[in-house]
XYZ file of C-alpha atoms in Angstrom:
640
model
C 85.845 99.795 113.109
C 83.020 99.013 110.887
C 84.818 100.620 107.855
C 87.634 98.589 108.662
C 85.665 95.626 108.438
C 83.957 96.801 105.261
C 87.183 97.350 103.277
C 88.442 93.827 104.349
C 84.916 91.961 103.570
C 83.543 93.542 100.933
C 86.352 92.319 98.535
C 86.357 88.842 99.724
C 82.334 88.934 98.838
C 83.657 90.545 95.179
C 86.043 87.541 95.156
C 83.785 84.581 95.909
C 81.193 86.450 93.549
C 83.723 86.663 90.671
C 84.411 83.020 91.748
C 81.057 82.011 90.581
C 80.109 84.342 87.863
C 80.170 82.466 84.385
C 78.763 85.580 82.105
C 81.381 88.043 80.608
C 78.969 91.101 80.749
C 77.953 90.289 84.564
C 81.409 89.469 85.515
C 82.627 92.888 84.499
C 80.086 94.795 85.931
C 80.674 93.267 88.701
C 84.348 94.110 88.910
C 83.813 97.960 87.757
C 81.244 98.336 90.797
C 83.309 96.701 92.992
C 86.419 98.137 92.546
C 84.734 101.772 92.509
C 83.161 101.077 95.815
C 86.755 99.518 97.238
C 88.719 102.785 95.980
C 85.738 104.929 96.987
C 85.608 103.374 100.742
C 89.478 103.944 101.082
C 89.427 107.432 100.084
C 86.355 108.285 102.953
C 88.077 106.294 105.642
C 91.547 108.034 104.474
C 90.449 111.419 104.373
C 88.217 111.173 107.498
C 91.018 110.188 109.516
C 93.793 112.213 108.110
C 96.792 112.830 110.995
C 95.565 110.178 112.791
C 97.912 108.539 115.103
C 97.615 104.760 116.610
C 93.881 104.340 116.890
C 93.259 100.806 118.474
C 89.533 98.735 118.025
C 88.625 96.518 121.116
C 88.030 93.401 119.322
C 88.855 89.368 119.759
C 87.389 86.736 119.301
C 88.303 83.220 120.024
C 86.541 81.535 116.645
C 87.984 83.792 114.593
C 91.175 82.776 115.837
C 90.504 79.345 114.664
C 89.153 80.240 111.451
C 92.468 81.904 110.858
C 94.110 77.982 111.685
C 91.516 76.712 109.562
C 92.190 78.803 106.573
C 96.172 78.046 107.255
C 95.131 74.512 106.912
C 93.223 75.220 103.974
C 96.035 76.315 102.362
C 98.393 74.109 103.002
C 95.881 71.582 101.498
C 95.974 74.117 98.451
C 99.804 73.141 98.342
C 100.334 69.891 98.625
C 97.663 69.188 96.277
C 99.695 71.030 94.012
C 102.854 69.769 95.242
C 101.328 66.119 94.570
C 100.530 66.907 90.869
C 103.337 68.643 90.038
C 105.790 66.600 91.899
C 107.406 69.297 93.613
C 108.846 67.902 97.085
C 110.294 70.860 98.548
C 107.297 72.581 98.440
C 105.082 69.521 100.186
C 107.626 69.523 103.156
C 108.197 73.301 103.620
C 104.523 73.511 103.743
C 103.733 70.655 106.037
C 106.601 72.196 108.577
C 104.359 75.865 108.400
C 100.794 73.884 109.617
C 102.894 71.783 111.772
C 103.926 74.596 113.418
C 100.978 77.060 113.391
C 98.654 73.722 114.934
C 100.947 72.977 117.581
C 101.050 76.865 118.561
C 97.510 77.164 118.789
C 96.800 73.563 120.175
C 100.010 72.494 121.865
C 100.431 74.887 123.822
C 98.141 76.727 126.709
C 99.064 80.335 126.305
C 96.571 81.663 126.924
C 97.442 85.077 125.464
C 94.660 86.830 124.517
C 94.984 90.498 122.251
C 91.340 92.959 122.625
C 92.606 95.110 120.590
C 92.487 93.126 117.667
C 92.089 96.236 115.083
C 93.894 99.023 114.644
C 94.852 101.886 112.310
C 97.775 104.805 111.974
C 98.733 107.064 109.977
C 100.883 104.249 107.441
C 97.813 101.917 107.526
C 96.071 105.180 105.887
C 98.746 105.415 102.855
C 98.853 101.833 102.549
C 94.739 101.836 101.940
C 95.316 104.273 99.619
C 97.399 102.326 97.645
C 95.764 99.162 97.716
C 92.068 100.345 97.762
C 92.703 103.275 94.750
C 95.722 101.590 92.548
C 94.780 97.995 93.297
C 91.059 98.613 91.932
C 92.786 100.413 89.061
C 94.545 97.769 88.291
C 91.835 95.121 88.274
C 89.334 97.145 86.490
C 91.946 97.112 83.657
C 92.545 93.833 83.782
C 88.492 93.484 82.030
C 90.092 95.109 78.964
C 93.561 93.109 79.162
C 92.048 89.664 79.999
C 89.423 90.039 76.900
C 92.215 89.646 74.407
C 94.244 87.489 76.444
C 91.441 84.800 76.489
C 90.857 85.643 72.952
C 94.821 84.421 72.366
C 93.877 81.376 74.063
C 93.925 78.028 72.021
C 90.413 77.354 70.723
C 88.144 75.247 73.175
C 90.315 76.421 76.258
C 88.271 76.913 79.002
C 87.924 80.192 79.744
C 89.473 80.625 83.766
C 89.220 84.572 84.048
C 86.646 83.522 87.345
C 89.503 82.500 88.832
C 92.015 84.981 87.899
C 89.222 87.997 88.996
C 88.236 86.209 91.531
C 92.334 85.882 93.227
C 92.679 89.795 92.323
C 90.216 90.740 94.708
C 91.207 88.057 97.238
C 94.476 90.053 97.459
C 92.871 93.184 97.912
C 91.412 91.521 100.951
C 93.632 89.793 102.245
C 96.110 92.776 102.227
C 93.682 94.837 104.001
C 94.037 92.053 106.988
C 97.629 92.599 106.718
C 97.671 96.786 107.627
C 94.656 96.932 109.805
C 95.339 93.668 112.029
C 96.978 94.565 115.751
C 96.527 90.593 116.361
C 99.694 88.809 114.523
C 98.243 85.775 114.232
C 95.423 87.236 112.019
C 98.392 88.780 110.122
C 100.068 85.892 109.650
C 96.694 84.608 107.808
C 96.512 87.400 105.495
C 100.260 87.224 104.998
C 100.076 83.551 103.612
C 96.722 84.425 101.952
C 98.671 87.129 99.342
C 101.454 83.920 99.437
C 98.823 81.720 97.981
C 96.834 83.890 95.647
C 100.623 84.808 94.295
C 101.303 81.631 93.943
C 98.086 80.779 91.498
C 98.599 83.742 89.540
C 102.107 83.530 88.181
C 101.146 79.649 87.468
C 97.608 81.207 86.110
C 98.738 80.371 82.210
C 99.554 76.861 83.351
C 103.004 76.245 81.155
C 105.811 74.529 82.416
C 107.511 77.988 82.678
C 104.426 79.620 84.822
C 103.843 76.383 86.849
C 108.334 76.623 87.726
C 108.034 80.060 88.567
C 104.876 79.648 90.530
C 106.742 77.000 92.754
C 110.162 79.061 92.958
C 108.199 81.589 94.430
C 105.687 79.569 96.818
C 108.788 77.485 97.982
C 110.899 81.048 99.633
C 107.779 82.556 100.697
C 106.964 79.649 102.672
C 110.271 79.994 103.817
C 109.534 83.556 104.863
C 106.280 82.381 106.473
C 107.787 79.881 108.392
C 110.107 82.917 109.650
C 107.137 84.927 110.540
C 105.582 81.816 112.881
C 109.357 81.387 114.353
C 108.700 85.164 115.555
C 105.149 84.091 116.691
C 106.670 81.197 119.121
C 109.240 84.331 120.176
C 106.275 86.293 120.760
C 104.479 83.920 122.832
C 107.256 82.591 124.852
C 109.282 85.485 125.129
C 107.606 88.438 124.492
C 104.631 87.630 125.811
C 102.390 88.990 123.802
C 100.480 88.462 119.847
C 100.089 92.608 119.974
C 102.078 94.024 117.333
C 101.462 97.670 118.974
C 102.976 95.740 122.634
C 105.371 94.503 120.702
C 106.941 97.368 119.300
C 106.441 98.988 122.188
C 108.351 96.244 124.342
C 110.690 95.799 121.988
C 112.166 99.074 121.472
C 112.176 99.211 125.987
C 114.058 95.533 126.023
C 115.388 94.819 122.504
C 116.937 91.968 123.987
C 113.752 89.842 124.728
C 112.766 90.803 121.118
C 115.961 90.387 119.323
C 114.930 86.871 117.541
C 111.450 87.998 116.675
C 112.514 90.780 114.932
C 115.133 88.982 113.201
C 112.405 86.395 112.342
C 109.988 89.048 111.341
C 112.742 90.808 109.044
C 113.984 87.589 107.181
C 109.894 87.303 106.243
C 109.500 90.849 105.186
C 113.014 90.145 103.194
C 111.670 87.193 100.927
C 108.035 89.090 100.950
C 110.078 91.905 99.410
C 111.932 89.989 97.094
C 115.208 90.938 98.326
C 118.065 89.148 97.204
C 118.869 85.993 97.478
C 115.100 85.866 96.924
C 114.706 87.873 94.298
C 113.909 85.476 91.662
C 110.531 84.762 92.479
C 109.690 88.188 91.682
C 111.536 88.263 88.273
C 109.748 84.705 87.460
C 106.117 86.347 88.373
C 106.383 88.320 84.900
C 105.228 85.177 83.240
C 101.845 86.285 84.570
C 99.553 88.531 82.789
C 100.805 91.762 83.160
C 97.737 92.878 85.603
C 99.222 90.472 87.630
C 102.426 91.867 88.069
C 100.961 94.883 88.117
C 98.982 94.214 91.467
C 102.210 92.461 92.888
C 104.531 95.330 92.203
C 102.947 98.357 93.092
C 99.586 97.371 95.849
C 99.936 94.013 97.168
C 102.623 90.867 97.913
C 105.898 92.630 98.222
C 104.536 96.325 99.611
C 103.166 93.823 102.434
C 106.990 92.967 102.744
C 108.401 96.430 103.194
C 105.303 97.785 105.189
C 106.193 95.014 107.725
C 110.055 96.086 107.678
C 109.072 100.084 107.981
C 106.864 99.617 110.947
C 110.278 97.054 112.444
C 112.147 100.066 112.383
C 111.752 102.155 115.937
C 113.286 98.550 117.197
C 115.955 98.172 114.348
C 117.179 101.653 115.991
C 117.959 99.797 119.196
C 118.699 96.739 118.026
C 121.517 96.686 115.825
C 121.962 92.755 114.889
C 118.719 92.791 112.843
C 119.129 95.931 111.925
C 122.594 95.917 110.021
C 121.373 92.463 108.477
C 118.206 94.798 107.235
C 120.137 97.604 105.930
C 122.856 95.721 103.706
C 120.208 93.332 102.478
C 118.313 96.068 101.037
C 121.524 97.781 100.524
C 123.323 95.292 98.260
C 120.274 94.188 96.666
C 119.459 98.061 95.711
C 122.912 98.285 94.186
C 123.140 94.881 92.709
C 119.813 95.096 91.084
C 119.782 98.079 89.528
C 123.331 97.435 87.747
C 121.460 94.158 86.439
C 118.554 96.312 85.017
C 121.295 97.675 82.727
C 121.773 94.853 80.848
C 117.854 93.838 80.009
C 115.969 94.959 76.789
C 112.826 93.034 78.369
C 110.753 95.867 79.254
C 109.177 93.517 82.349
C 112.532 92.390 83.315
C 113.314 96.011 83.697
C 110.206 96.974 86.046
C 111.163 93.784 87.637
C 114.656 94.831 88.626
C 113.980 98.303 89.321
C 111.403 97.302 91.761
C 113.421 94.750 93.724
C 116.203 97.734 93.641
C 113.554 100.035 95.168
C 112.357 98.222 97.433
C 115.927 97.266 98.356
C 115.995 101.269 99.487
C 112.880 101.316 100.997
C 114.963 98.330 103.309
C 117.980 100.065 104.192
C 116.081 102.405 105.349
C 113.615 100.471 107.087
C 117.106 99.634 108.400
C 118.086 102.368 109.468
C 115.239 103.305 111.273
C 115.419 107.315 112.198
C 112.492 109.474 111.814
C 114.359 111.093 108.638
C 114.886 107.770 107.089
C 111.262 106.439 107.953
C 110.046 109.357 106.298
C 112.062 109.064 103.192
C 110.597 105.219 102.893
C 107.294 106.159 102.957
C 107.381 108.169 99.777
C 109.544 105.605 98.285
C 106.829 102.892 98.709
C 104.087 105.933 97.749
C 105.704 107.021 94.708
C 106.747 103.602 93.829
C 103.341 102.074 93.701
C 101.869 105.031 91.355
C 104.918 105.082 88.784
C 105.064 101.010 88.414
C 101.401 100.429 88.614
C 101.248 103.209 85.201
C 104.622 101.595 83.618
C 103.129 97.738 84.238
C 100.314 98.656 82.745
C 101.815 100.763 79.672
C 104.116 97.736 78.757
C 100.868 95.245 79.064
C 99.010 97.624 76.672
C 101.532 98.579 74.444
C 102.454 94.669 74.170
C 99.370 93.806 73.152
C 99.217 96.375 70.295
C 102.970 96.109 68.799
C 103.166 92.102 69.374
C 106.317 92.798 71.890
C 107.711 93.758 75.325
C 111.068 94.625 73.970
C 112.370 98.149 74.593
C 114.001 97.897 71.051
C 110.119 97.277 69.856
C 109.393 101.127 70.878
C 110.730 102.624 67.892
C 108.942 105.316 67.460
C 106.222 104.357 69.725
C 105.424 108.128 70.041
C 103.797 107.788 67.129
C 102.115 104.520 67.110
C 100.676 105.137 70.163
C 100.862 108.976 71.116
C 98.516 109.015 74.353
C 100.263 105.755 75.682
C 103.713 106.936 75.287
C 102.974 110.127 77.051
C 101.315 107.870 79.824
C 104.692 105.620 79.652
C 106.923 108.808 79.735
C 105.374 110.045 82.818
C 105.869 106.850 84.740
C 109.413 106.615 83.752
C 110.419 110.270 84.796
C 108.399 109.729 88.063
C 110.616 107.164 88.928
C 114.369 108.924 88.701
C 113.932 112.658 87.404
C 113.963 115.953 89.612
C 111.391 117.345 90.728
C 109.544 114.005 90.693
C 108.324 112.393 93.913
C 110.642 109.552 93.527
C 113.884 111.344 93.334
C 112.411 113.490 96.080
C 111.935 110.438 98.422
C 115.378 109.453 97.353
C 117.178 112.836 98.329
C 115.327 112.443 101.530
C 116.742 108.773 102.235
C 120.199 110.622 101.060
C 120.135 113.250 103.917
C 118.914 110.673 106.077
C 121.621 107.908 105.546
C 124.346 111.238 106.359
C 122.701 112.172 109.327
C 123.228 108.948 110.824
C 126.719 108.956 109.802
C 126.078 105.728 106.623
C 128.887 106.520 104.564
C 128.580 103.328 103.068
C 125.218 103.516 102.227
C 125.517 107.014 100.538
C 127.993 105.800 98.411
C 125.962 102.792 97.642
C 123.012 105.054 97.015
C 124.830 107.290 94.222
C 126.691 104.412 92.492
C 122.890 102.844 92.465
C 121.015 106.413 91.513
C 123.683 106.325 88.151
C 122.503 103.133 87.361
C 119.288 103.989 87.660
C 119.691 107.144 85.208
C 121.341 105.077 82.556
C 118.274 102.401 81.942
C 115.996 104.648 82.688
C 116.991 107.232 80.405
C 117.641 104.385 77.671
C 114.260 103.637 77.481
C 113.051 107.006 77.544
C 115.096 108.045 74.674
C 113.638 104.915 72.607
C 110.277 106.297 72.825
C 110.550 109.627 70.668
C 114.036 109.116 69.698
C 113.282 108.094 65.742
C 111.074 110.176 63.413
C 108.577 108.572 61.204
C 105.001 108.150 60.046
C 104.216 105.093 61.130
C 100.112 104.083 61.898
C 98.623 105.080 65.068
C 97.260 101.556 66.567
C 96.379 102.466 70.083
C 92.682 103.083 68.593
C 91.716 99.652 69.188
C 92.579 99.942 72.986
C 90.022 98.875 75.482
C 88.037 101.598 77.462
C 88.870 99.738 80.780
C 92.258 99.915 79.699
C 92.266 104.102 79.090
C 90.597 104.607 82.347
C 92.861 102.624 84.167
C 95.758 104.196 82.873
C 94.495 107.664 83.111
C 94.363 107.030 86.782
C 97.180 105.842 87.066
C 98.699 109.210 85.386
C 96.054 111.513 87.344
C 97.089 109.755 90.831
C 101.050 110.068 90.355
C 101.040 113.461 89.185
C 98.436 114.803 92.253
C 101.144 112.513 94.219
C 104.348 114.428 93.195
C 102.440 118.124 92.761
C 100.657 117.574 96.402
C 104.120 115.767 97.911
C 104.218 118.638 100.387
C 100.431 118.281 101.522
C 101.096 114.251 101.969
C 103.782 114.802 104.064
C 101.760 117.116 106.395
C 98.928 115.233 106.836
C 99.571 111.629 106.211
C 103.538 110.668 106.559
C 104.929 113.196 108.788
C 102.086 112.288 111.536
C 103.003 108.486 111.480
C 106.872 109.678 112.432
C 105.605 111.938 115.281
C 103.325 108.939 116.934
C 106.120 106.570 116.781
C 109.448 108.743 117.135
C 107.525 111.848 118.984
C 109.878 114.041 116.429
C 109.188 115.309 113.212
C 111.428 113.259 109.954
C 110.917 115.573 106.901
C 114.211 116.771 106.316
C 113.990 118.782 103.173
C 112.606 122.140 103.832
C 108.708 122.816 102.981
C 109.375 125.711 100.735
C 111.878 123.031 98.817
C 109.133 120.582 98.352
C 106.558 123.262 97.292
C 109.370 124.570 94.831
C 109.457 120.922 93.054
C 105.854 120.231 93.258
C 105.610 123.633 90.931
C 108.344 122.290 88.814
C 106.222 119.162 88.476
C 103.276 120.950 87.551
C 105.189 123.026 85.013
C 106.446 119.690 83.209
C 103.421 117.532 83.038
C 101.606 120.568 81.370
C 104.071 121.042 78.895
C 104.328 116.907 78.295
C 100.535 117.007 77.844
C 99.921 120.181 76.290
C 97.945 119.331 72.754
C 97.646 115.975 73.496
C 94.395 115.526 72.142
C 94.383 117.524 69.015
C 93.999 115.785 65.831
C 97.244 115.907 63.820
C 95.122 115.504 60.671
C 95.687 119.122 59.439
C 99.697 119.412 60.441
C 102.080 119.298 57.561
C 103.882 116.117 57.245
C 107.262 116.038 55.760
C 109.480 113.183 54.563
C 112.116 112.131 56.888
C 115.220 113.724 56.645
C 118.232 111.528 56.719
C 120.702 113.673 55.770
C 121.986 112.040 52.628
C 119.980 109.918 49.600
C 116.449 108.654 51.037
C 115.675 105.288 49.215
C 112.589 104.543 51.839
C 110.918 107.417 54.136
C 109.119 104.169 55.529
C 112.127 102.087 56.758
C 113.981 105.211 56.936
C 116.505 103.217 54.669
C 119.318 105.796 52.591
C 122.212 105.384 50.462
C 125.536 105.062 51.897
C 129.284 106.068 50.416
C 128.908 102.769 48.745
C 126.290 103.682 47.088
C 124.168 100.678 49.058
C 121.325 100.982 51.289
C 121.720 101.562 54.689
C 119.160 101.380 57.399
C 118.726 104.507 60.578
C 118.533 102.735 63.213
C 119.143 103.517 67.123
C 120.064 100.977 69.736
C 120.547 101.095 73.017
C 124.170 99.668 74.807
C 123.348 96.994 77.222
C 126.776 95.528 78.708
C 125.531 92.466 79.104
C 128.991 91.119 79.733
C 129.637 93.696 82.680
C 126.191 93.956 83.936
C 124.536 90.820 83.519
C 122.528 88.649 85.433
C 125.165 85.332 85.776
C 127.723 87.613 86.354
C 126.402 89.882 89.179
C 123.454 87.582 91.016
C 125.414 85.247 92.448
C 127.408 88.115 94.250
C 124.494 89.115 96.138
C 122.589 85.905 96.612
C 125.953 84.770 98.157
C 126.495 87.865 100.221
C 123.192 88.155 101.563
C 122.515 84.418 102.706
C 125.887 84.832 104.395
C 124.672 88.073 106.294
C 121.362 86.535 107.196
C 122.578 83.184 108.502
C 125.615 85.266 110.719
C 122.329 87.410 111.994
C 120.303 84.547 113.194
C 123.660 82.616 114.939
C 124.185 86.180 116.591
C 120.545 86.614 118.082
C 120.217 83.152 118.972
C 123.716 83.301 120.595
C 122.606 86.684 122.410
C 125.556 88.275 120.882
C 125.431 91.528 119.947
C 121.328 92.742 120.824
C 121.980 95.436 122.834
């Protein structure tokens, strides 16, 4: 227990440090040690306990219960003082209805419900340290490099807030920690509406009336979601009968009618944590924030909280059907939906925006679904997903700074403007749709899984999806290396914290996909067999071995030479099969004996795919399942 109450202090005494710390030079030395110790202290308490099953800590405490009310009330305070300046009224009263409720459950009310085992760990609380102790430290120890030129962008005499913004990375780290160690739900409800908060300052971090309208769209339906989560807390108390998330799961699955409205409640808030459609906009509005930010929210913290909390739902989805079809087409459509809408953006965020919502929209049906085989498949989706967007995030913040753009048409020939980077980029976008990656390996799982349990819908769903998925993928993977040229190499000026971020990045999802076999042994396939008592990998071992050699094959080849000097290679003018006029511009002469430009762009069908013409579809759709789901559980129609 003591290294579970390491990993979730010693970032919240990083974060109050950072807080304070005024001097550039201390300030980043402080983050670098930090952020090694974090990543080092996850991979000890991950590989000491390797296989582990539910491992429970006897621990309550009655002031720590009402520290967790206090900081609630803190927050809220954080809100409405927000609310107030900014005028936003929806986000006053939704916030005032979430203390309301939390005081009158702890004061109101005599419960008297006590929960010793406060603490616990498994098997999926080990992977999700991983991710947030290794890729979450990354990611803010490349954020020193990143936020140096950002503040030197800033308008001159702008006071310089990266205390804050450090300071609010490593209160994440923290607070997500509460979130997959804590049995007690109460204390997860605190660290839940801690990431909320710490979201919400981010994406308004730049302070424009953009930032501060995204910052509000997205505190506005996570409050929404949290007010969810204390709906299943009353259900808990009152019906249930216990704040054990272990007892409930456990009761739940024997009597899914007691728990029927809890875990309805409890889905809806993993559903807006996860950015699932309709409340998917939040997410796409949080790429106003500097890119580590979205980083961290994509791939380690905010909406992984969301789908862990769905995947561990999903032994009680299998007996409860009501939340559980409302679960699996949410994440169904919104998997579909958003990955057609991907199509039609040349905004390289926008992209990694959409395909994460899509992703995570799988990682929900399956949640959904809730068999061992689809469990499994989940748990390399989030895995693999975290690795590959952490390294693309990152890319596009790097590669933005150095070419002055974000656009995919922007990457001409980005292969040679910045060699290492685009072979950093490239491996992040094949990890995330081509065979024998990790990603498509999780997928084929989820596949197998969804025709086991007889999902005919979902399969088709998933393949209609999967082509979407290949088409802007492999758009912006052609853009990279697609045009020849001579163009100046400009990633020299990139920042050290910013290379060794990256290259862990690359290092961690290529281990992932060549060691997917050994992760499923020791880390995934052990959660399924403590919860299900069965094993879930469905794809044979000598399969998975087969890929991961595959894997190994293609990342040597992508990276073989990649630090020779091209100095000595013969350069050549660019051939362009007819009358160069400019090599540079790669500009020739046409039949008309004009000047004509080679050029490559990518199709985009904005008018089939785009945004106004395909959201509304699913933001309608969805609501409409989600409201039927509550009048059904409430009802008592349909739980059993």
């Amino acid at each position: 227990m003591a290294f579970i109450g390491f990993l979730i202090l010693f970032p919240l005494l990083a974060a109050v440090a950072l807080f304070c710390v005024r001097n550039n030079e201390a300030r980043n030395v402080i983050v670098v040690a930090s952020a090694a110790v974090i990543a080092v202290a996850s991979v000890i308490f991950v590989v000491s306990n390797l296989g582990a099953g539910f491992t429970p800590f006897e621990f309550s405490s009655e002031a720590l219960d009402f520290v967790c009310t206090g900081i609630s009330t803190a927050i809220v305070a954080i809100i409405l003082a927000f609310s107030w300046k900014y005028k936003n009224v929806l986000a006053a009263v939704l916030a005032c209805v979430q203390l309301v409720a939390v005081l009158a459950l702890e004061f109101a009310f005599p419960l008297e419900i006590e929960v010793p085992y406060g603490l616990y760990f498994d098997s999926l609380s080990l992977l999700m340290t991983f991710i947030i102790g290794v890729v979450g430290s990354g990611i803010c120890v490349y954020a020193i490099g990143y936020m140096e030129d950002f503040q030197a962008h800033q308008p001159e005499g702008e006071a310089d807030r990266r205390p804050l913004f450090f300071g609010l990375m490593f209160l994440f780290l923290s607070a997500m920690f509460v979130i997959v160690f804590s049995n007690n739900m109460e204390w997860l409800f605190t660290g839940w509406e801690i990431t909320t908060l710490c979201s919400f300052l981010l994406i308004g971090f730049t302070r424009t009336p953009e930032a501060i309208t995204n910052a509000f769209r997205q505190i506005v339906m996570n409050l929404a979601g949290g007010i969810g989560f204390v709906v299943a807390l009353y259900c808990c108390a009152f019906m249930v009968g216990t704040f054990s998330f272990y007892d409930f799961l456990v009761i739940g699955c024997q009597n899914p009618a007691i728990a029927a409205v809890a875990v309805t409640a409890l889905a809806f808030a993993g559903i807006t944590k996860a950015a699932q459609m309709p409340f998917h906009t939040w997410l796409l509005g949080a790429m106003v924030a500097p890119t580590p930010t979205s980083a961290l929210l994509h791939s380690s913290t905010m909406v992984k909280a969301g789908v862990f909390l769905l995947v561990k739902l999903a032994p009680i989805f299998m007996v409860c059907p009501v939340p559980s079809l409302m679960v699996i087409m949410v994440g169904a459509i919104t998997f579909l939906l958003c990955s057609f809408m991907a199509i039609s953006q040349s905004n390289a965020k926008r992209v990694l925006a959409y395909s994460t919502i899509a992703n995570l929209g799988l990682v929900t049906a399956c949640a959904g679904v809730g068999s061992p085989e689809a469990v499994w498949a989940a748990c390399f989706l989030i895995l693999f997903h975290a690795l590959a967007k952490s390294l693309l995030f990152l890319c596009v913040g790097t590669a933005e700074h150095h070419i002055g753009s974000r656009d995919i048409e922007d990457m001409d020939l980005l292969f040679e403007r910045m060699p290492r980077l685009a072979r950093f980029m490239m491996v992040g976008i094949m990890g995330m749709f081509i065979a024998p990656f990790g990603m498509l390996i999780a997928k084929w799982g989820a596949l197998v899984s969804f025709a086991q349990a007889d999902q005919v819908a979902l399969i088709l769903i998933l393949g209609f999806g999967s082509a979407a998925t290949f088409m802007f993928w492999a758009k912006w993977l052609g853009k990279l290396a697609g045009i020849a040229g001579q163009p100046e190499n400009v990633e020299l000026t990139v920042h050290k914290s910013e290379w060794a971020s990256l290259l862990l990045m690359v290092v961690l999802l290529i281990c992932g996909c060549v060691a997917l076999p050994l992760i499923s042994a020791v880390s995934v396939e052990p959660y399924i067999v403590s919860v299900f008592g069965v094993l879930g990998q469905d794809i044979s071992t000598d399969n998975l071995w087969l890929a991961a050699i595959c894997a190994a094959v293609v990342f040597i080849a992508l990276f073989a030479g990649a630090g020779r000097s091209n100095s000595k290679q013969k350069k050549v003018p660019v051939y362009l099969a007819g009358v160069s006029r400019n090599d540079d511009t790669r500009a020739f002469q046409n039949a008309l004996s004009g000047s004509s430009e080679a050029v490559t762009r990518n199709w985009y069908l904005e008018a089939v795919f785009g945004e106004k013409r395909i959201a509304p579809i699913g933001t309608v759709f969805n609501s409409v399942l989600m409201a039927a789901a509550f009048i059904m559980v409430l009802l008592g129609v349909g739980v059993m």
